[in-house]
Amino acid sequence: SNPHPEHTQCPELNAVGFLAIVSRSLAAAGIPCNVVSAIHHDHLFVPVDLAVPALAVLNELMRTSGEPLDAA
């Protein structure tokens, strides 16, 4: 069960490959990222000067979620 039911954008704990997609998308945009995984949430740390472009990448991922992803 989700300990934070108000968070509706959280992936399921069995979402295999979720962070790989996120980190690959950020890397393709030239944005370095450190990931800290916790029990129920993952945290992405990007350089502060790249926060706006990183959010644009993440928003695009949310916008296109459900579409087939390139396996490359």
Short mmCIF file of C-alpha atoms in Angstrom, two decimals:
data_model
loop_
_atom_site.label_atom_id
_atom_site.label_comp_id
_atom_site.label_asym_id
_atom_site.label_seq_id
_atom_site.Cartn_x
_atom_site.Cartn_y
_atom_site.Cartn_z
CA SER A 1 0.00 0.00 0.00
CA ASN A 2 1.10 3.56 -0.65
CA PRO A 3 2.01 5.34 2.60
CA HIS A 4 1.33 8.65 0.84
CA PRO A 5 -2.06 8.20 -0.87
CA GLU A 6 -2.07 11.88 -1.87
CA HIS A 7 0.86 11.15 -4.22
CA THR A 8 -0.85 9.89 -7.33
CA GLN A 9 2.17 10.10 -9.69
CA CYS A 10 4.24 7.47 -7.87
CA PRO A 11 5.20 4.35 -9.81
CA GLU A 12 4.37 0.99 -8.32
CA LEU A 13 7.15 -0.75 -6.40
CA ASN A 14 7.23 -3.42 -9.10
CA ALA A 15 7.82 -0.90 -11.91
CA VAL A 16 10.93 -2.64 -13.26
CA GLY A 17 13.11 -0.35 -15.36
CA PHE A 18 11.44 2.88 -14.28
CA LEU A 19 14.65 4.54 -13.09
CA ALA A 20 16.53 3.30 -16.15
CA ILE A 21 14.07 5.18 -18.37
CA VAL A 22 14.31 8.33 -16.25
CA SER A 23 18.11 8.32 -16.03
CA ARG A 24 18.50 7.50 -19.74
CA SER A 25 16.20 10.39 -20.66
CA LEU A 26 18.11 12.81 -18.45
CA ALA A 27 21.44 11.55 -19.82
CA ALA A 28 20.21 12.02 -23.40
CA ALA A 29 19.53 15.67 -22.49
CA GLY A 30 23.04 16.00 -21.04
CA ILE A 31 21.77 16.23 -17.46
CA PRO A 32 23.74 14.31 -14.82
CA CYS A 33 21.66 12.71 -12.11
CA ASN A 34 22.26 10.99 -8.79
CA VAL A 35 19.49 8.69 -7.63
CA VAL A 36 18.73 7.79 -4.04
CA SER A 37 16.22 4.99 -3.68
CA ALA A 38 14.16 4.75 -0.52
CA ILE A 39 11.49 2.28 0.54
CA HIS A 40 8.58 3.97 -1.21
CA HIS A 41 10.12 6.80 -3.23
CA ASP A 42 13.15 7.50 -5.36
CA HIS A 43 14.86 10.87 -5.26
CA LEU A 44 16.66 12.47 -8.20
CA PHE A 45 19.43 14.96 -7.59
CA VAL A 46 20.52 17.14 -10.49
CA PRO A 47 22.74 20.23 -10.56
CA VAL A 48 20.67 23.23 -9.48
CA ASP A 49 21.44 25.09 -12.71
CA LEU A 50 19.91 22.19 -14.67
CA ALA A 51 16.75 21.87 -12.56
CA VAL A 52 14.48 23.59 -15.09
CA PRO A 53 15.65 21.48 -18.07
CA ALA A 54 15.47 18.34 -15.88
CA LEU A 55 11.86 19.11 -15.00
CA ALA A 56 11.11 19.61 -18.69
CA VAL A 57 12.51 16.13 -19.43
CA LEU A 58 10.48 14.59 -16.58
CA ASN A 59 7.31 16.41 -17.65
CA GLU A 60 7.79 15.10 -21.19
CA LEU A 61 8.15 11.57 -19.80
CA MET A 62 4.89 12.00 -17.89
CA ARG A 63 3.18 13.43 -20.97
CA THR A 64 4.23 10.49 -23.12
CA SER A 65 3.81 7.77 -20.50
CA GLY A 66 2.05 4.76 -21.87
CA GLU A 67 3.66 5.16 -25.28
CA PRO A 68 6.16 2.50 -26.41
CA LEU A 69 9.75 3.34 -25.45
CA ASP A 70 12.82 2.82 -27.59
CA ALA A 71 14.68 -0.17 -26.18
CA ALA A 72 18.08 1.26 -27.15
#
